[in-house]
Coordinates of C-alpha atoms in Angstrom, one line a residue:
Chain P
M1 CA 78.9 94.3 139.8
L2 CA 82.5 93.3 139.2
D3 CA 85.6 95.2 140.2
K4 CA 88.8 95.3 138.0
N5 CA 89.9 91.9 139.4
G6 CA 86.5 90.5 138.8
I7 CA 86.6 91.5 135.1
A8 CA 90.1 90.0 134.8
K9 CA 88.9 86.8 136.5
R10 CA 86.0 86.4 134.1
I11 CA 88.2 87.0 131.1
A12 CA 90.6 84.4 132.3
R13 CA 88.0 81.8 131.7
E14 CA 88.1 82.7 128.0
V15 CA 91.8 81.7 127.9
K16 CA 92.2 78.1 126.7
D17 CA 95.1 75.7 127.0
G18 CA 97.7 76.1 124.3
M19 CA 96.9 79.7 123.4
Y20 CA 99.4 82.4 122.6
V21 CA 98.0 85.5 124.3
N22 CA 98.8 89.3 124.2
L23 CA 97.6 91.2 127.2
G24 CA 97.3 95.0 127.0
I25 CA 98.0 97.5 129.8
G26 CA 95.6 97.9 132.8
I27 CA 92.9 95.3 133.5
P28 CA 94.2 92.9 130.8
T29 CA 97.5 92.6 132.6
L30 CA 95.6 91.3 135.7
V31 CA 94.2 88.4 133.6
A32 CA 97.5 86.6 134.0
N33 CA 96.9 86.3 137.7
Y34 CA 93.7 84.3 137.2
I35 CA 94.6 81.8 134.5
P36 CA 93.5 78.4 136.0
E37 CA 96.0 75.8 136.9
G38 CA 96.5 73.3 134.1
V39 CA 95.8 75.8 131.4
N40 CA 99.1 76.4 129.7
V41 CA 99.4 79.6 127.8
V42 CA 102.3 81.6 126.4
L43 CA 102.1 85.4 127.0
Q44 CA 103.4 87.6 124.2
S45 CA 104.7 91.1 125.0
E46 CA 104.9 93.2 121.8
N47 CA 108.3 94.7 122.7
G48 CA 109.7 91.2 121.9
I49 CA 108.9 88.4 124.4
L50 CA 107.1 85.1 124.1
G51 CA 106.9 83.3 127.4
M52 CA 106.8 86.3 129.7
G53 CA 106.9 85.4 133.4
P54 CA 105.9 87.3 136.6
F55 CA 107.6 90.3 138.1
P56 CA 111.1 89.7 139.3
F57 CA 111.9 89.2 143.0
E58 CA 113.1 92.4 144.7
G59 CA 116.6 93.2 143.8
E60 CA 116.6 90.9 140.7
E61 CA 115.1 93.4 138.3
D62 CA 117.0 93.9 135.0
A63 CA 116.8 97.2 133.0
D64 CA 117.1 95.1 129.8
L65 CA 114.1 93.0 130.5
I66 CA 110.7 94.8 130.5
N67 CA 107.2 94.2 129.1
A68 CA 105.3 96.4 126.7
G69 CA 104.0 98.5 129.8
K70 CA 107.7 99.2 130.6
Q71 CA 107.5 97.1 133.8
T72 CA 110.3 94.8 134.8
V73 CA 109.4 91.2 134.2
T74 CA 111.0 87.7 134.1
L75 CA 111.2 85.0 131.5
L76 CA 109.8 81.5 131.8
P77 CA 111.6 78.3 130.6
G78 CA 111.1 78.0 126.8
S79 CA 110.8 81.7 126.3
S80 CA 112.2 83.6 123.4
I81 CA 113.3 87.2 122.7
F82 CA 112.9 88.9 119.3
D83 CA 112.9 92.3 117.6
S84 CA 109.9 94.6 117.1
A85 CA 109.4 93.7 113.4
T86 CA 109.3 90.0 114.2
S87 CA 106.9 90.7 117.1
F88 CA 104.4 92.6 114.9
G89 CA 105.1 90.1 112.1
M90 CA 103.7 87.3 114.3
I91 CA 100.7 89.5 115.3
R92 CA 100.0 90.5 111.7
A93 CA 100.3 86.8 110.5
Q94 CA 97.7 85.9 113.2
K95 CA 100.0 83.5 115.1
V96 CA 98.8 85.1 118.3
D97 CA 95.5 83.5 119.2
L98 CA 94.0 86.0 121.6
T99 CA 94.4 89.7 122.2
I100 CA 92.9 91.2 125.4
L101 CA 92.9 95.0 125.6
G102 CA 91.2 98.0 127.2
A103 CA 88.9 100.5 125.5
M104 CA 87.4 103.9 126.0
E105 CA 84.6 103.2 123.6
V106 CA 83.3 100.3 121.5
S107 CA 80.6 100.5 118.9
E108 CA 77.8 98.0 118.1
H109 CA 79.8 97.1 114.9
G110 CA 82.9 96.2 116.8
D111 CA 84.8 99.5 116.2
I112 CA 87.1 100.4 119.1
A113 CA 88.6 103.7 120.3
N114 CA 91.3 103.7 122.9
W115 CA 94.2 106.0 122.0
K116 CA 93.2 109.7 121.9
I117 CA 90.9 112.2 123.4
P118 CA 91.2 115.3 121.2
G119 CA 92.4 118.3 123.1
K120 CA 92.8 116.3 126.3
M121 CA 94.9 113.3 126.1
V122 CA 97.2 112.1 123.3
K123 CA 99.4 109.2 124.4
G124 CA 99.6 107.4 121.0
M125 CA 98.3 104.1 119.8
G126 CA 101.4 102.1 120.6
G127 CA 100.8 98.6 119.2
A128 CA 97.0 98.7 119.6
M129 CA 96.2 99.5 115.9
D130 CA 98.4 96.7 114.7
L131 CA 96.8 94.3 117.2
V132 CA 93.2 95.1 116.5
A133 CA 93.7 95.1 112.7
S134 CA 95.1 91.6 112.6
A135 CA 94.0 89.6 115.7
K136 CA 91.8 86.5 115.2
N137 CA 90.1 87.1 118.5
I138 CA 89.8 90.3 120.5
I139 CA 88.3 90.5 124.0
V140 CA 87.9 94.0 125.4
A141 CA 88.1 94.6 129.1
M142 CA 86.4 97.9 129.9
Q143 CA 84.0 99.9 132.2
H144 CA 80.4 99.9 130.8
V145 CA 79.9 103.6 131.7
N146 CA 82.3 106.5 132.2
K147 CA 82.7 108.5 135.4
A148 CA 79.8 110.8 134.3
G149 CA 77.6 107.7 134.0
E150 CA 77.5 107.8 130.2
S151 CA 77.6 104.6 128.2
K152 CA 80.8 103.6 126.5
L153 CA 79.0 100.9 124.4
L154 CA 77.7 103.1 121.6
P155 CA 75.9 102.9 118.3
K156 CA 79.0 104.7 116.8
C157 CA 82.4 105.6 118.5
E158 CA 82.8 109.4 119.1
L159 CA 86.5 109.3 119.8
P160 CA 89.2 108.8 117.1
L161 CA 89.2 105.1 116.2
T162 CA 91.8 102.5 116.8
G163 CA 90.3 99.9 114.5
I164 CA 87.1 99.0 112.8
K165 CA 84.9 95.9 113.0
C166 CA 87.3 94.0 115.1
V167 CA 86.0 93.5 118.7
K168 CA 84.3 90.1 119.2
R169 CA 83.6 90.0 122.9
I170 CA 83.4 92.6 125.8
V171 CA 83.6 92.0 129.5
T172 CA 82.5 94.9 131.7
E173 CA 81.7 95.4 135.4
L174 CA 78.1 94.6 134.4
A175 CA 78.1 92.0 131.7
V176 CA 79.7 89.7 129.1
L177 CA 78.6 90.7 125.6
E178 CA 79.2 89.5 122.1
V179 CA 79.5 91.9 119.2
M180 CA 77.3 90.5 116.3
S181 CA 78.6 90.7 112.8
E182 CA 75.3 92.3 111.7
G183 CA 75.6 94.9 114.5
G184 CA 74.5 94.9 118.1
F185 CA 75.7 93.8 121.5
R186 CA 74.3 90.4 122.4
L187 CA 74.0 90.0 126.1
L188 CA 75.6 86.7 127.2
E189 CA 75.9 86.9 131.0
R190 CA 75.1 89.3 133.8
A191 CA 77.6 90.1 136.6
P192 CA 76.5 88.9 140.0
G193 CA 73.6 90.9 141.4
V194 CA 73.2 92.9 138.1
S195 CA 69.8 93.0 136.3
V196 CA 69.1 93.0 132.6
E197 CA 67.4 96.3 133.2
Q198 CA 70.6 97.8 134.6
I199 CA 72.6 96.6 131.6
K200 CA 69.9 98.0 129.2
N201 CA 70.2 101.4 130.9
A202 CA 74.0 101.4 130.7
T203 CA 74.1 100.4 127.0
A204 CA 73.6 103.2 124.4
G205 CA 74.2 100.9 121.4
K206 CA 71.7 98.2 120.3
L207 CA 71.4 95.6 123.0
I208 CA 70.2 92.2 122.0
V209 CA 68.6 90.2 124.8
E210 CA 67.3 86.7 123.9
G211 CA 65.7 84.5 126.5
E212 CA 66.9 84.1 130.1
I213 CA 70.4 85.7 130.7
P214 CA 72.4 83.7 133.1
E215 CA 74.5 85.2 135.9
M216 CA 78.2 84.7 135.3
S217 CA 80.0 82.1 137.5
L218 CA 83.5 83.2 138.5
Chain H
M1 CA 138.0 93.0 108.1
I2 CA 136.8 96.5 107.8
N3 CA 137.3 98.5 110.9
R4 CA 134.3 100.5 112.0
V5 CA 135.6 101.8 115.3
V6 CA 135.4 105.5 116.2
K7 CA 136.7 107.0 119.4
N8 CA 133.5 108.1 121.2
A9 CA 130.0 109.6 120.9
E10 CA 131.4 113.0 119.9
E11 CA 133.3 111.6 117.0
A12 CA 130.5 109.3 116.0
T13 CA 128.0 112.2 115.8
K14 CA 130.4 114.9 114.5
D15 CA 128.7 115.3 111.1
I16 CA 125.1 115.3 112.4
K17 CA 123.9 118.8 111.5
D18 CA 120.9 121.0 112.2
N19 CA 117.6 119.7 110.6
A20 CA 118.9 116.1 110.2
T21 CA 116.5 113.2 110.3
L22 CA 117.5 110.6 112.9
L23 CA 116.2 107.1 113.6
V24 CA 116.8 106.3 117.2
G25 CA 116.6 102.8 118.8
G26 CA 115.0 101.7 122.0
F27 CA 111.6 101.0 123.6
G28 CA 110.8 103.3 126.5
L29 CA 114.1 103.8 128.2
C30 CA 115.2 100.2 127.4
G31 CA 118.1 99.9 124.9
I32 CA 118.4 103.6 124.1
P33 CA 121.7 105.1 122.9
E34 CA 122.4 107.1 126.0
N35 CA 125.9 108.3 125.0
C36 CA 124.9 109.5 121.5
I37 CA 121.9 111.4 123.0
A38 CA 124.2 113.0 125.5
A39 CA 126.5 114.0 122.7
L40 CA 123.7 115.5 120.6
V41 CA 122.5 117.5 123.7
K42 CA 126.1 118.8 124.1
K43 CA 126.4 119.7 120.4
G44 CA 123.2 121.7 120.7
I45 CA 122.1 121.1 117.1
K46 CA 118.5 122.1 116.3
G47 CA 115.6 121.4 114.1
L48 CA 115.9 117.6 114.4
T49 CA 113.3 115.1 113.1
C50 CA 113.5 112.1 115.4
I51 CA 111.8 108.8 114.6
S52 CA 111.7 106.5 117.6
N53 CA 109.0 104.4 119.3
N54 CA 108.9 106.7 122.3
A55 CA 110.1 110.1 123.3
G56 CA 111.8 109.3 126.5
V57 CA 110.8 110.7 129.9
D58 CA 111.1 114.4 130.9
D59 CA 114.7 114.1 132.0
F60 CA 116.1 111.1 130.2
G61 CA 116.4 109.6 126.8
L62 CA 115.0 111.7 123.9
G63 CA 113.3 113.8 126.6
L64 CA 116.7 115.5 127.1
L65 CA 116.7 116.8 123.5
L66 CA 113.0 117.9 123.8
Q67 CA 113.8 119.8 127.0
N68 CA 116.5 121.6 125.1
K69 CA 114.1 122.3 122.2
Q70 CA 116.4 120.6 119.7
I71 CA 113.6 118.4 118.2
K72 CA 111.3 120.0 115.5
K73 CA 109.4 116.9 114.7
M74 CA 108.8 113.6 116.5
V75 CA 107.6 110.4 114.8
A76 CA 106.6 107.9 117.4
S77 CA 103.9 105.3 118.4
Y78 CA 103.6 106.1 122.1
V79 CA 104.5 109.3 124.0
G80 CA 102.5 108.8 127.2
E81 CA 105.3 109.3 129.8
N82 CA 106.5 112.8 129.0
A83 CA 104.9 116.0 130.3
E84 CA 107.2 118.3 128.4
F85 CA 106.5 116.5 125.2
E86 CA 102.7 116.9 125.8
R87 CA 103.2 120.6 126.5
Q88 CA 105.2 121.2 123.3
M89 CA 102.8 119.2 121.2
L90 CA 99.7 121.0 122.6
S91 CA 101.3 124.4 122.2
G92 CA 102.3 123.6 118.6
E93 CA 106.0 124.1 119.2
L94 CA 106.6 120.4 118.3
E95 CA 105.3 118.7 115.2
V96 CA 104.1 115.2 116.0
E97 CA 103.3 112.2 113.8
L98 CA 101.9 109.2 115.7
I99 CA 102.0 105.9 113.9
P100 CA 101.3 102.3 114.8
Q101 CA 104.1 100.5 116.5
G102 CA 104.2 97.6 114.0
T103 CA 104.1 100.1 111.1
L104 CA 107.1 101.9 112.6
A105 CA 109.1 98.6 112.9
T106 CA 108.2 97.5 109.5
R107 CA 108.9 100.8 107.8
C108 CA 112.4 100.5 109.2
L109 CA 112.7 96.9 108.0
A110 CA 111.6 97.9 104.5
A111 CA 114.4 100.5 104.5
G112 CA 116.9 97.9 105.5
Y113 CA 115.5 95.4 102.9
G114 CA 115.5 98.0 100.1
M115 CA 111.7 97.9 99.6
P116 CA 110.1 101.4 99.2
V117 CA 106.7 100.5 100.5
I118 CA 104.9 98.0 102.7
Y119 CA 101.2 97.2 103.1
T120 CA 99.7 96.8 106.5
P121 CA 96.1 96.6 107.8
A122 CA 97.0 98.6 110.9
G123 CA 95.2 102.0 110.9
V124 CA 92.6 101.2 108.2
G125 CA 89.5 103.2 108.9
T126 CA 91.3 105.5 111.3
E127 CA 92.9 108.9 111.0
V128 CA 96.3 107.2 110.4
A129 CA 94.9 106.2 107.0
I130 CA 94.2 109.8 105.9
G131 CA 96.0 110.6 102.6
K132 CA 97.5 107.1 102.2
P133 CA 96.7 104.8 99.3
V134 CA 94.5 101.8 100.4
R135 CA 94.5 98.5 98.6
T136 CA 92.4 95.4 99.0
F137 CA 94.2 92.1 98.9
T138 CA 92.9 88.5 99.4
Y139 CA 95.5 86.5 101.3
N140 CA 95.1 83.2 103.1
G141 CA 91.4 83.3 102.3
Q142 CA 90.8 86.7 104.0
T143 CA 90.0 89.8 102.0
K144 CA 91.1 92.9 103.8
E145 CA 92.1 96.5 103.2
Y146 CA 95.7 97.5 103.6
L147 CA 97.4 100.9 103.9
E148 CA 100.4 101.7 101.8
E149 CA 103.2 102.9 104.1
K150 CA 106.6 104.1 103.0
A151 CA 110.1 102.9 104.0
F152 CA 111.8 105.5 106.2
E153 CA 114.5 107.6 104.7
A154 CA 116.8 108.9 107.5
D155 CA 120.2 110.6 107.4
F156 CA 121.4 108.7 110.5
A157 CA 120.3 105.7 112.5
I158 CA 121.5 105.5 116.1
V159 CA 121.3 102.3 118.1
K160 CA 122.5 100.7 121.2
A161 CA 123.7 97.1 121.5
W162 CA 125.1 95.0 124.3
K163 CA 128.2 93.7 122.5
G164 CA 129.7 94.6 119.2
D165 CA 133.0 93.9 117.4
T166 CA 135.3 96.2 115.5
A167 CA 133.7 95.1 112.2
G168 CA 130.3 96.5 113.5
N169 CA 128.6 93.1 114.2
L170 CA 126.0 93.5 117.0
V171 CA 124.5 91.4 119.7
F172 CA 121.6 92.7 121.8
R173 CA 120.5 91.7 125.3
Y174 CA 116.9 90.7 126.2
T175 CA 114.3 93.2 125.4
A176 CA 116.9 95.9 124.8
R177 CA 116.9 94.4 121.3
N178 CA 113.4 95.9 120.5
F179 CA 113.7 98.3 117.5
N180 CA 117.5 98.4 117.5
P181 CA 118.1 95.8 114.8
M182 CA 115.7 97.3 112.3
I183 CA 116.7 100.8 113.0
A184 CA 120.3 99.8 112.5
M185 CA 119.4 98.5 109.1
A186 CA 117.5 101.6 108.1
G187 CA 120.0 104.5 108.3
K188 CA 122.1 106.0 105.5
I189 CA 124.7 106.1 108.2
T190 CA 124.3 103.9 111.2
I191 CA 126.0 104.6 114.5
A192 CA 126.1 101.9 117.1
E193 CA 127.1 102.3 120.7
V194 CA 127.8 99.2 122.7
E195 CA 128.5 98.2 126.3
E196 CA 131.2 95.9 125.3
L197 CA 133.4 96.3 122.3
V198 CA 135.5 93.3 121.3
E199 CA 138.0 92.3 118.6
V200 CA 136.8 90.5 115.4
G201 CA 136.6 86.8 116.0
E202 CA 135.4 87.1 119.6
L203 CA 131.7 87.0 118.8
D204 CA 130.2 83.8 117.6
P205 CA 129.0 84.3 114.0
N206 CA 125.9 82.2 114.7
Q207 CA 124.8 84.6 117.4
I208 CA 125.1 87.9 115.6
H209 CA 121.8 89.8 115.5
T210 CA 122.9 92.7 113.2
P211 CA 125.6 92.0 110.5
G212 CA 128.3 94.7 110.5
I213 CA 127.5 95.7 106.9
Y214 CA 124.7 97.8 108.3
V215 CA 126.9 99.5 110.9
H216 CA 129.2 102.4 109.8
R217 CA 130.5 103.5 113.1
I218 CA 130.8 101.7 116.4
F219 CA 132.2 102.7 119.8
K220 CA 132.1 101.6 123.4
G221 CA 129.7 103.9 125.4
E222 CA 131.5 105.7 128.2
K223 CA 128.8 105.0 130.8
Y224 CA 125.3 103.5 131.0
E225 CA 122.7 104.6 133.5
K226 CA 120.1 102.1 132.2
R227 CA 117.3 103.8 134.0
I228 CA 114.2 101.7 134.6
E229 CA 110.9 103.3 133.9
Q230 CA 108.7 101.1 136.1
V231 CA 110.4 98.9 138.7
T232 CA 107.8 96.2 139.4
V233 CA 108.8 93.4 141.8
R234 CA 107.3 90.7 144.0
K235 CA 108.3 89.7 147.5
K236 CA 110.5 86.6 148.1

């Protein structure tokens, strides 16, 4: 089974040289720590940065320079700053190659819910609806089951939707799965030490298992 | 050159009355018009509709107006950092409309460009789409559904810039730019507060982010706290 960093590490292998990538808040942010040397990517932050760098050194933080998670960040050489309309313009026009974000639920048709739990939590969708409606490639980083042990990979989302038919790939603490266009989660890889049986038990939506499922290498 | 300078935040906001609709710049606490917000708190006007990406935190930014119960309706994309906001929303005291961030930015842009509607795929198939016209377009080989969203109509737009000149031309600094340029374009009356106010001719025309035609009033903010929501650093 993977921890949060393990999920981030596995997702980092999906990031290819030359990509423009938008990382969501939470586990997706950790992906930046595991991008292999020699793979050059440009990180987009939807509040208006291309070429976002690491956190600043202590004492060098600047109130005018934050990421979409409102954390202080730095800029890398070649970076650019732009306004919010331009930022979502490049997202809508599919200039950003890869979007990695978290989810509360994903359906076997690629629908995603991640912004609201009626009566409990309403934080807002932020840029998530814009990102999922337009992104060419979306990878979701999430826990396979919730704290009560219930599956979050469902036949149909129960929570209010963020977007429909958009998720392509999911990485959880248990597995890597592909969302098929005709519906269903196709099992691609198992996390170290996790059996196909365990993944079946944790997946409420349609799970497609074809042949031998390899254990992921990290 | 036309002179857009007013004395201070009080003078800039003097004709903002109860029940006004305000567009307010900033992302989180970054690039927010601190001095105008303070002036509105002091004025005590009520029943405001505020359109802004966020709602501040409990004791700063638009959170100050919320605390004072001056806001009737909030239109925002993300409101996660504010407990008083959540309380007022759940109790029904505050009307809230949550909209996608890119939709918010583009509805401002549309207002500034004189276009009454935009079409965006954001929110198709979700509760954001309820009651909105949906159209299908084929563009660049992809056939998709798009929501029709309206340009904002606001009485006042309030923004914060780094530098401005007496003609109202604005320059923003780093990510404090965020929504400010499009919000500046979207107001019937736009008020800009700046850290540094200079004479015309001192800003390089090639470097202006917002042309002064969109800015009706400009003043140098008395003080800026520039609070940071999340200080994240690494060790040297």
